[in-house]
């Protein structure tokens, strides 16, 4: 098997266990050897931010790279800077939604997109062979601080929404930044948009004392309670590096990401008079339902935001995103963008009315999720077997095996990080989703047994 350094979201681990300063130094050397020139670096708010920034920067400088230190910023803010500044690329020090003891290193390509797997493989090759660029004392790099990047990022967001409509609606918003990187930009953006902002956990604190940074219903109880107590128009929550946004409606209901994805997709297609929306095969059918009703079409990709972003570029899509609250607006940039998502939903609420009312127009589906153990070696064989087992049905093999039934669909997908398959089944009712899940689990278990015997 190929040696891997980067997972689905960069290199990640627990600090001073599997993510050490020594590792970060070598990752910095490998990235610098690959990128060369000038490279931007930024961090989220974790306690280990400075440690990793310094180690990665030392590695970059040792191979001759000039480091531009942007400070603490949301991931989409460094992406915006990289895209517009002509540097060779960027490095974001973050573990996104993981607990505070984790941190990670994520590469950004010269155009501001998340780095493609192909390019990551080239960096991995340098890392494992230790074939770093060699520099003498005369040509090592230096670090320069760059300020004001957060401001230009939120100014760009502001220019892309109908600020008059938002101001006139006199909205009250409760914002929860999870003590993460969104703290440095989103409260200021809300002020610029003329809304009344009530903030929670909106100061950067690396131990995440408010709650862990994955915006799950469990972690957002204070947000829900505050929306209810203040009668706010909506609640907004970011993950730790503020590339994703999750909403709470005016009645205090937590909204799952597929619902807000569908709402914004519907609005974008309506606004553009049609167009293509790109999303992974795992996304709820509620998105396709509303997009089609507005005269648009949906194109499905493999799971993962870099894949969605690249497909959007290729198809000149009007919108795209994932059901975890990672929404991509092509008029701004081809990456998940929490501030842009927040501003766009404020515009939609300002123009179209209460969020709870808008949500009632999005179709409801029930989801059944399961995990079934299977060793990595048999996964490919099992998928082939499933294709035979479901040959009577309509099947999509974009990522794993997605099977369409009369009353719903199921996606059987091997995990890239664990020895398991995941089964997602969706239908109009809970019972129907469970029946689809039962059927797929039975076929999957038989396929696994068959592969073991072979
Ligand atoms: Mg994130």
Short mmCIF file of C-alpha atoms and ligand atoms in Angstrom, two decimals:
data_model
loop_
_atom_site.label_atom_id
_atom_site.label_comp_id
_atom_site.label_asym_id
_atom_site.label_seq_id
_atom_site.Cartn_x
_atom_site.Cartn_y
_atom_site.Cartn_z
CA UNK A 1 0.00 0.00 0.00
CA UNK A 2 1.14 3.55 -0.71
CA UNK A 3 2.57 5.45 2.26
CA UNK A 4 0.19 8.26 3.17
CA UNK A 5 0.86 11.46 5.04
CA UNK A 6 -2.25 13.48 4.17
CA UNK A 7 -5.67 12.15 5.16
CA UNK A 8 -8.96 13.50 3.83
CA UNK A 9 -8.27 16.78 5.62
CA UNK A 10 -4.52 17.24 5.65
CA UNK A 11 -2.16 15.80 8.27
CA UNK A 12 -3.85 15.55 11.68
CA UNK A 13 -3.07 14.15 15.10
CA UNK A 14 -2.92 14.63 18.85
CA UNK A 15 -0.26 17.19 19.81
CA UNK A 16 3.03 15.74 21.07
CA UNK A 17 1.78 12.23 20.38
CA UNK A 18 1.30 11.70 16.65
CA UNK A 19 1.57 15.41 15.76
CA UNK A 20 4.95 16.67 16.94
CA UNK A 21 7.07 19.73 16.21
CA UNK A 22 9.61 17.40 14.53
CA UNK A 23 6.96 16.01 12.17
CA UNK A 24 5.69 19.54 11.41
CA UNK A 25 9.24 20.66 10.59
CA UNK A 26 9.66 17.89 8.01
CA UNK A 27 6.17 18.49 6.57
CA UNK A 28 7.17 22.16 6.21
CA UNK A 29 10.37 21.17 4.37
CA UNK A 30 8.41 18.90 2.02
CA UNK A 31 5.72 21.50 1.28
CA UNK A 32 8.39 24.19 0.77
CA UNK A 33 10.42 21.97 -1.55
CA UNK A 34 7.29 21.40 -3.63
CA UNK A 35 5.91 24.96 -3.66
CA UNK A 36 9.02 27.18 -3.54
CA UNK A 37 8.73 30.99 -3.76
CA UNK A 38 6.39 32.67 -1.27
CA UNK A 39 3.99 30.67 0.90
CA UNK A 40 1.28 32.05 3.23
CA UNK A 41 0.58 30.52 6.63
CA UNK A 42 -2.31 30.98 9.09
CA UNK A 43 -3.69 29.19 12.15
CA UNK A 44 -6.95 28.60 14.01
CA UNK A 45 -7.15 29.24 17.76
CA UNK A 46 -5.80 25.98 19.25
CA UNK A 47 -3.20 26.04 22.09
CA UNK A 48 -0.69 24.38 19.73
CA UNK A 49 -1.16 26.96 16.94
CA UNK A 50 2.13 28.81 17.58
CA UNK A 51 4.11 25.61 18.06
CA UNK A 52 3.04 24.17 14.71
CA UNK A 53 3.20 27.49 12.87
CA UNK A 54 6.80 28.00 14.00
CA UNK A 55 7.84 24.42 13.17
CA UNK A 56 6.24 24.44 9.72
CA UNK A 57 7.61 27.93 9.02
CA UNK A 58 11.14 26.82 10.01
CA UNK A 59 10.84 23.92 7.58
CA UNK A 60 9.61 26.21 4.81
CA UNK A 61 12.38 28.77 5.39
CA UNK A 62 15.08 26.09 5.57
CA UNK A 63 14.34 25.18 1.94
CA UNK A 64 14.40 28.82 0.81
CA UNK A 65 10.72 29.75 1.02
CA UNK A 66 9.65 33.26 2.05
CA UNK A 67 6.89 32.84 4.66
CA UNK A 68 3.99 35.27 4.87
CA UNK A 69 2.47 34.95 8.33
CA UNK A 70 -1.19 36.01 8.22
CA UNK A 71 -1.91 35.26 11.91
CA UNK A 72 -5.12 33.68 13.19
CA UNK A 73 -7.78 33.39 10.48
CA UNK A 74 -10.61 31.19 9.19
CA UNK A 75 -9.45 28.69 6.56
CA UNK A 76 -11.47 30.45 3.79
CA UNK A 77 -9.72 33.74 4.65
CA UNK A 78 -6.22 32.36 3.92
CA UNK A 79 -7.69 30.72 0.80
CA UNK A 80 -9.00 34.12 -0.32
CA UNK A 81 -5.57 35.68 0.29
CA UNK A 82 -3.70 32.94 -1.58
CA UNK A 83 -6.02 33.20 -4.58
CA UNK A 84 -5.57 36.96 -4.84
CA UNK A 85 -1.95 37.55 -3.85
CA UNK A 86 0.04 35.53 -6.37
CA UNK A 87 1.85 33.38 -3.77
CA UNK A 88 2.72 29.77 -4.59
CA UNK A 89 0.35 28.35 -2.02
CA UNK A 90 -0.71 28.33 1.60
CA UNK A 91 -0.52 26.26 4.77
CA UNK A 92 -3.38 26.27 7.26
CA UNK A 93 -2.65 25.04 10.78
CA UNK A 94 -5.97 23.57 11.93
CA UNK A 95 -7.77 20.41 12.96
CA UNK A 96 -11.13 21.93 11.93
CA UNK A 97 -13.89 20.32 14.05
CA UNK A 98 -11.67 17.90 16.05
CA UNK A 99 -11.25 18.20 19.85
CA UNK A 100 -8.71 20.78 21.17
CA UNK A 101 -5.87 18.27 21.74
CA UNK A 102 -5.71 17.71 17.97
CA UNK A 103 -4.08 19.92 15.40
CA UNK A 104 -3.14 19.55 11.77
CA UNK A 105 -1.51 20.91 8.62
CA UNK A 106 -3.50 21.51 5.48
CA UNK A 107 -2.18 22.62 2.08
CA UNK A 108 -3.80 25.24 -0.13
CA UNK A 109 -3.06 25.43 -3.83
CA UNK A 110 -1.99 28.64 -5.62
CA UNK A 111 -5.59 29.30 -6.75
CA UNK A 112 -6.98 29.13 -3.20
CA UNK A 113 -8.52 25.66 -3.57
CA UNK A 114 -7.80 22.78 -1.22
CA UNK A 115 -4.86 20.88 -2.66
CA UNK A 116 -5.75 18.00 -4.97
CA UNK A 117 -4.76 14.43 -4.06
CA UNK A 118 -2.32 14.30 -7.01
CA UNK A 119 -0.30 17.22 -5.70
CA UNK A 120 -0.45 15.91 -2.13
CA UNK A 121 1.09 12.69 -3.40
CA UNK A 122 4.01 14.64 -4.85
CA UNK A 123 4.56 16.31 -1.45
CA UNK A 124 4.31 12.91 0.28
CA UNK A 125 6.96 11.55 -2.05
CA UNK A 126 9.36 14.33 -1.02
CA UNK A 127 8.45 13.82 2.65
CA UNK A 128 9.06 10.06 2.74
CA UNK A 129 12.23 10.15 0.61
CA UNK A 130 13.51 13.20 2.55
CA UNK A 131 14.51 14.60 -0.82
CA UNK A 132 14.27 18.22 0.40
CA UNK A 133 15.63 21.22 -1.49
CA UNK A 134 19.09 22.11 -0.10
CA UNK A 135 19.93 25.75 0.66
CA UNK A 136 23.07 27.48 1.95
CA UNK A 137 22.96 30.14 4.65
CA UNK A 138 22.76 32.80 1.94
CA UNK A 139 19.44 31.64 0.54
CA UNK A 140 17.28 30.48 3.45
CA UNK A 141 13.91 32.23 3.67
CA UNK A 142 12.57 34.76 6.16
CA UNK A 143 9.13 35.44 7.65
CA UNK A 144 7.10 38.59 7.11
CA UNK A 145 3.89 39.40 9.01
CA UNK A 146 0.92 40.35 6.83
CA UNK A 147 -1.98 42.16 8.52
CA UNK A 148 -5.48 43.03 7.41
CA UNK A 149 -6.22 39.77 5.58
CA UNK A 150 -9.35 39.10 7.67
CA UNK A 151 -10.70 42.55 6.78
CA UNK A 152 -10.24 42.15 3.05
CA UNK A 153 -11.87 38.72 3.25
CA UNK A 154 -15.04 39.94 5.00
CA UNK A 155 -15.15 43.06 2.81
CA UNK A 156 -15.24 40.76 -0.21
CA UNK A 157 -18.12 38.80 1.35
CA UNK A 158 -19.99 42.03 2.07
CA UNK A 159 -19.73 43.12 -1.57
CA UNK A 160 -21.44 39.91 -2.73
CA UNK A 161 -24.68 40.22 -0.78
CA UNK A 162 -27.57 42.70 -0.86
CA UNK A 163 -26.47 44.82 2.07
CA UNK A 164 -29.43 47.22 1.83
CA UNK A 165 -31.93 44.37 2.09
CA UNK A 166 -30.10 42.92 5.10
CA UNK A 167 -29.83 46.30 6.86
CA UNK A 168 -33.49 47.14 6.23
CA UNK A 169 -34.65 43.81 7.72
CA UNK A 170 -33.19 44.83 11.13
CA UNK A 171 -32.32 41.24 12.01
CA UNK A 172 -31.11 39.91 15.36
CA UNK A 173 -28.58 37.08 15.05
CA UNK A 174 -27.02 34.90 17.74
CA UNK A 175 -23.53 33.87 16.61
CA UNK A 176 -21.53 31.01 18.16
CA UNK A 177 -17.89 30.91 17.00
CA UNK A 178 -16.95 27.88 19.16
CA UNK A 179 -13.94 29.89 20.46
CA UNK A 180 -12.39 29.24 17.04
CA UNK A 181 -10.95 31.24 14.16
CA UNK A 182 -14.33 32.67 13.14
CA UNK A 183 -14.09 34.86 16.26
CA UNK A 184 -11.72 37.23 14.46
CA UNK A 185 -13.96 37.85 11.43
CA UNK A 186 -17.65 36.91 11.80
CA UNK A 187 -18.64 39.32 14.63
CA UNK A 188 -17.13 42.20 12.60
CA UNK A 189 -18.94 41.03 9.46
CA UNK A 190 -22.28 41.00 11.29
CA UNK A 191 -21.63 44.58 12.38
CA UNK A 192 -20.85 45.57 8.79
CA UNK A 193 -24.12 43.96 7.66
CA UNK A 194 -26.07 46.10 10.10
CA UNK A 195 -27.60 43.29 12.14
CA UNK A 196 -27.83 43.13 15.92
CA UNK A 197 -25.31 40.46 16.92
CA UNK A 198 -25.48 38.52 20.17
CA UNK A 199 -22.25 36.52 20.42
CA UNK A 200 -21.39 33.26 22.20
CA UNK A 201 -17.87 31.82 22.46
CA UNK A 202 -16.70 34.59 20.15
CA UNK A 203 -13.26 35.02 21.67
CA UNK A 204 -10.42 32.73 20.52
CA UNK A 205 -9.66 30.24 23.31
CA UNK A 206 -7.55 27.25 22.38
CA UNK A 207 -8.98 24.83 24.93
CA UNK A 208 -12.51 25.37 23.52
CA UNK A 209 -14.10 25.99 26.95
CA UNK A 210 -17.51 26.75 25.39
CA UNK A 211 -17.98 23.44 23.61
CA UNK A 212 -16.15 21.21 21.15
CA UNK A 213 -15.95 22.70 17.71
CA UNK A 214 -18.05 20.25 15.67
CA UNK A 215 -21.41 22.08 15.32
CA UNK A 216 -23.62 19.14 16.39
CA UNK A 217 -27.00 19.57 18.18
CA UNK A 218 -25.32 18.40 21.41
CA UNK A 219 -22.72 21.17 21.24
CA UNK A 220 -25.14 23.93 20.30
CA UNK A 221 -27.59 23.78 23.23
CA UNK A 222 -26.57 27.27 24.44
CA UNK A 223 -27.09 28.65 20.95
CA UNK A 224 -30.57 27.14 20.71
CA UNK A 225 -31.47 28.41 24.20
CA UNK A 226 -30.18 31.92 23.43
CA UNK A 227 -32.13 32.15 20.16
CA UNK A 228 -35.29 31.20 22.05
CA UNK A 229 -34.60 33.50 25.01
CA UNK A 230 -33.86 36.57 22.88
CA UNK A 231 -36.43 35.98 20.14
CA UNK A 232 -33.64 36.27 17.59
CA UNK A 233 -34.31 35.79 13.87
CA UNK A 234 -31.74 33.03 13.64
CA UNK A 235 -28.71 31.38 15.22
CA UNK A 236 -25.40 30.79 13.44
CA UNK A 237 -22.59 28.39 14.41
CA UNK A 238 -19.15 27.85 12.86
CA UNK A 239 -16.74 24.95 13.28
CA UNK A 240 -13.21 25.58 14.66
CA UNK A 241 -11.64 26.91 11.44
CA UNK A 242 -14.84 28.60 10.22
CA UNK A 243 -15.23 26.97 6.85
CA UNK A 244 -18.63 25.53 7.80
CA UNK A 245 -21.84 27.12 9.10
CA UNK A 246 -24.84 25.51 10.76
CA UNK A 247 -28.10 27.36 11.49
CA UNK A 248 -30.83 27.48 14.13
CA UNK A 249 -34.19 28.87 12.97
CA UNK A 250 -36.31 31.58 14.62
CA UNK A 251 -38.21 28.94 16.62
CA UNK A 252 -35.00 27.51 18.05
CA UNK A 253 -34.88 24.43 15.82
CA UNK A 254 -31.40 23.10 15.00
CA UNK A 255 -31.21 22.73 11.21
CA UNK A 256 -29.17 19.87 9.79
CA UNK A 257 -26.72 20.90 7.08
CA UNK A 258 -28.62 19.18 4.24
CA UNK A 259 -31.56 21.51 4.90
CA UNK A 260 -29.55 24.73 4.77
CA UNK A 261 -27.67 23.38 1.72
CA UNK A 262 -31.04 22.81 0.01
CA UNK A 263 -32.32 26.26 0.98
CA UNK A 264 -29.29 28.09 -0.42
CA UNK A 265 -29.17 25.84 -3.53
CA UNK A 266 -32.82 26.63 -4.23
CA UNK A 267 -32.21 30.35 -3.85
CA UNK A 268 -29.04 30.41 -5.96
CA UNK A 269 -30.68 28.49 -8.83
CA UNK A 270 -33.76 30.71 -8.65
CA UNK A 271 -31.59 33.86 -8.67
CA UNK A 272 -29.56 32.63 -11.65
CA UNK A 273 -32.61 31.30 -13.54
CA UNK A 274 -31.28 27.72 -13.59
CA UNK A 275 -27.83 26.16 -13.57
CA UNK A 276 -25.85 23.29 -12.12
CA UNK A 277 -25.46 22.48 -8.41
CA UNK A 278 -22.63 20.10 -7.42
CA UNK A 279 -22.75 17.94 -4.30
CA UNK A 280 -21.47 14.50 -3.15
CA UNK A 281 -23.50 11.31 -3.73
CA UNK A 282 -24.19 11.12 0.01
CA UNK A 283 -26.32 14.30 -0.03
CA UNK A 284 -30.03 14.12 0.76
CA UNK A 285 -32.52 14.11 -2.14
CA UNK A 286 -34.11 17.26 -0.70
CA UNK A 287 -31.40 19.23 -2.54
CA UNK A 288 -32.17 17.72 -5.95
CA UNK A 289 -35.94 18.12 -5.35
CA UNK A 290 -35.75 21.88 -4.79
CA UNK A 291 -33.08 22.49 -7.45
CA UNK A 292 -35.12 20.68 -10.12
CA UNK A 293 -38.26 22.55 -9.11
CA UNK A 294 -36.42 25.81 -9.83
CA UNK A 295 -35.25 24.57 -13.24
CA UNK A 296 -31.70 23.60 -12.27
CA UNK A 297 -29.85 20.27 -12.24
CA UNK A 298 -27.68 18.42 -9.73
CA UNK A 299 -24.34 16.73 -10.52
CA UNK A 300 -23.05 14.24 -7.94
CA UNK A 301 -19.38 13.68 -7.07
CA UNK A 302 -17.27 11.53 -4.78
CA UNK A 303 -17.38 12.58 -1.11
CA UNK A 304 -14.94 15.40 -0.22
CA UNK A 305 -15.00 19.17 -0.62
CA UNK A 306 -11.93 19.45 -2.93
CA UNK A 307 -13.67 17.13 -5.41
CA UNK A 308 -16.87 19.17 -5.26
CA UNK A 309 -14.94 22.43 -5.80
CA UNK A 310 -13.02 21.08 -8.81
CA UNK A 311 -16.16 19.71 -10.43
CA UNK A 312 -17.83 23.11 -9.93
CA UNK A 313 -14.98 24.83 -11.77
CA UNK A 314 -15.19 22.33 -14.63
CA UNK A 315 -18.98 22.63 -15.02
CA UNK A 316 -19.19 26.35 -14.31
CA UNK A 317 -21.72 25.48 -11.60
CA UNK A 318 -23.82 28.16 -9.89
CA UNK A 319 -23.43 26.59 -6.46
CA UNK A 320 -22.17 23.54 -4.59
CA UNK A 321 -21.51 22.11 -1.18
CA UNK A 322 -21.66 19.37 1.40
CA UNK A 323 -24.38 18.48 3.87
CA UNK A 324 -22.11 19.26 6.85
CA UNK A 325 -22.61 23.00 6.37
CA UNK A 326 -19.68 23.44 3.95
CA UNK A 327 -21.14 25.62 1.18
CA UNK A 328 -19.22 26.84 -1.89
CA UNK A 329 -20.08 30.08 -3.71
CA UNK A 330 -18.30 30.37 -7.08
CA UNK A 331 -18.72 34.15 -7.24
CA UNK A 332 -16.52 34.39 -4.14
CA UNK A 333 -14.13 31.42 -4.26
CA UNK A 334 -14.02 27.67 -4.87
CA UNK A 335 -13.88 26.52 -1.26
CA UNK A 336 -16.18 26.03 1.71
CA UNK A 337 -16.86 29.40 3.22
CA UNK A 338 -18.57 29.98 6.58
CA UNK A 339 -18.77 33.79 6.43
CA UNK A 340 -20.18 33.78 2.91
CA UNK A 341 -22.73 31.14 3.95
CA UNK A 342 -23.81 33.22 6.94
CA UNK A 343 -24.13 36.42 4.86
CA UNK A 344 -26.06 34.69 2.07
CA UNK A 345 -28.57 33.11 4.47
CA UNK A 346 -29.07 36.54 6.10
CA UNK A 347 -29.83 37.94 2.64
CA UNK A 348 -32.31 35.11 1.98
CA UNK A 349 -34.06 35.66 5.33
CA UNK A 350 -34.10 39.45 4.78
CA UNK A 351 -35.73 39.06 1.37
CA UNK A 352 -37.89 35.96 1.73
CA UNK A 353 -39.02 35.85 5.36
CA UNK A 354 -38.60 33.77 8.51
CA UNK A 355 -36.14 30.88 8.39
CA UNK A 356 -38.66 28.44 9.94
CA UNK A 357 -41.14 29.25 7.18
CA UNK A 358 -38.53 28.87 4.43
CA UNK A 359 -37.47 25.52 5.90
CA UNK A 360 -41.02 24.18 5.86
CA UNK A 361 -40.84 24.33 2.05
CA UNK A 362 -37.83 21.96 1.96
CA UNK A 363 -38.89 18.27 1.65
CA UNK A 364 -38.22 15.99 4.61
CA UNK A 365 -36.39 12.67 4.29
CA UNK A 366 -35.47 10.09 6.88
CA UNK A 367 -31.89 8.79 7.02
CA UNK A 368 -30.76 5.41 8.34
CA UNK A 369 -27.01 5.08 9.05
CA UNK A 370 -25.06 1.88 9.80
CA UNK A 371 -21.46 0.71 9.99
CA UNK A 372 -20.38 -2.82 9.13
CA UNK A 373 -16.87 -4.15 9.80
CA UNK A 374 -14.78 -5.38 6.88
CA UNK A 375 -11.01 -5.55 6.42
CA UNK A 376 -9.41 -3.19 3.87
CA UNK A 377 -8.15 -6.05 1.62
CA UNK A 378 -11.63 -7.32 0.75
CA UNK A 379 -13.33 -3.95 0.22
CA UNK A 380 -12.86 -3.81 -3.55
CA UNK A 381 -14.06 -7.39 -4.04
CA UNK A 382 -17.13 -6.69 -1.89
CA UNK A 383 -18.05 -3.64 -3.99
CA UNK A 384 -17.83 -5.71 -7.18
CA UNK A 385 -20.03 -8.37 -5.63
CA UNK A 386 -22.60 -5.72 -4.63
CA UNK A 387 -22.83 -4.56 -8.25
CA UNK A 388 -23.88 -8.09 -9.24
CA UNK A 389 -26.31 -8.32 -6.35
CA UNK A 390 -28.01 -5.06 -7.32
CA UNK A 391 -27.89 -5.51 -11.10
CA UNK A 392 -31.70 -5.26 -11.32
CA UNK A 393 -31.61 -1.76 -9.79
CA UNK A 394 -30.31 1.57 -11.01
CA UNK A 395 -26.78 1.89 -9.60
CA UNK A 396 -24.31 4.80 -9.38
CA UNK A 397 -20.63 3.98 -8.75
CA UNK A 398 -19.30 7.53 -8.35
CA UNK A 399 -18.22 6.69 -4.78
CA UNK A 400 -18.87 3.21 -3.37
CA UNK A 401 -22.18 1.79 -4.63
CA UNK A 402 -25.32 3.93 -4.59
CA UNK A 403 -28.52 2.00 -5.31
CA UNK A 404 -31.78 3.70 -6.25
CA UNK A 405 -35.01 1.97 -5.19
CA UNK A 406 -38.60 3.01 -5.93
CA UNK A 407 -38.99 4.71 -2.57
CA UNK A 408 -35.46 5.92 -1.81
CA UNK A 409 -31.76 5.15 -2.13
CA UNK A 410 -28.84 3.62 -0.27
CA UNK A 411 -25.13 4.37 -0.43
CA UNK A 412 -22.67 1.63 0.58
CA UNK A 413 -19.25 3.23 0.99
CA UNK A 414 -15.95 1.84 2.26
CA UNK A 415 -14.33 4.12 4.84
CA UNK A 416 -10.94 5.47 3.77
CA UNK A 417 -9.62 5.53 7.34
CA UNK A 418 -11.29 2.60 9.18
CA UNK A 419 -11.87 -1.10 8.40
CA UNK A 420 -15.61 -0.58 7.91
CA UNK A 421 -18.33 0.04 5.33
CA UNK A 422 -20.91 2.71 5.96
CA UNK A 423 -24.49 2.33 4.75
CA UNK A 424 -26.62 5.45 4.35
CA UNK A 425 -30.27 4.82 3.41
CA UNK A 426 -32.73 7.58 2.68
CA UNK A 427 -36.49 7.47 2.14
CA UNK A 428 -39.62 9.51 2.86
CA UNK A 429 -40.34 7.68 6.11
CA UNK A 430 -38.19 6.20 8.89
CA UNK A 431 -39.65 2.73 8.31
CA UNK A 432 -38.92 2.81 4.59
CA UNK A 433 -35.33 4.00 5.21
CA UNK A 434 -34.88 1.16 7.73
CA UNK A 435 -36.21 -1.44 5.26
CA UNK A 436 -33.73 -0.21 2.63
CA UNK A 437 -30.98 -0.31 5.26
CA UNK A 438 -31.93 -3.89 6.24
CA UNK A 439 -31.87 -5.04 2.62
CA UNK A 440 -28.45 -3.46 1.97
CA UNK A 441 -26.97 -4.72 5.23
CA UNK A 442 -28.04 -8.29 4.35
CA UNK A 443 -26.49 -8.09 0.86
CA UNK A 444 -23.34 -6.44 2.24
CA UNK A 445 -22.85 -9.06 4.96
CA UNK A 446 -23.26 -11.87 2.42
CA UNK A 447 -20.77 -10.18 0.09
CA UNK A 448 -18.28 -9.80 2.95
CA UNK A 449 -18.64 -13.49 3.91
CA UNK A 450 -18.20 -14.47 0.26
CA UNK A 451 -15.01 -12.41 -0.06
CA UNK A 452 -13.58 -13.88 3.13
CA UNK A 453 -14.19 -17.41 1.81
CA UNK A 454 -12.63 -16.64 -1.58
MG1 LIG B 1 -13.63 23.04 9.17
#
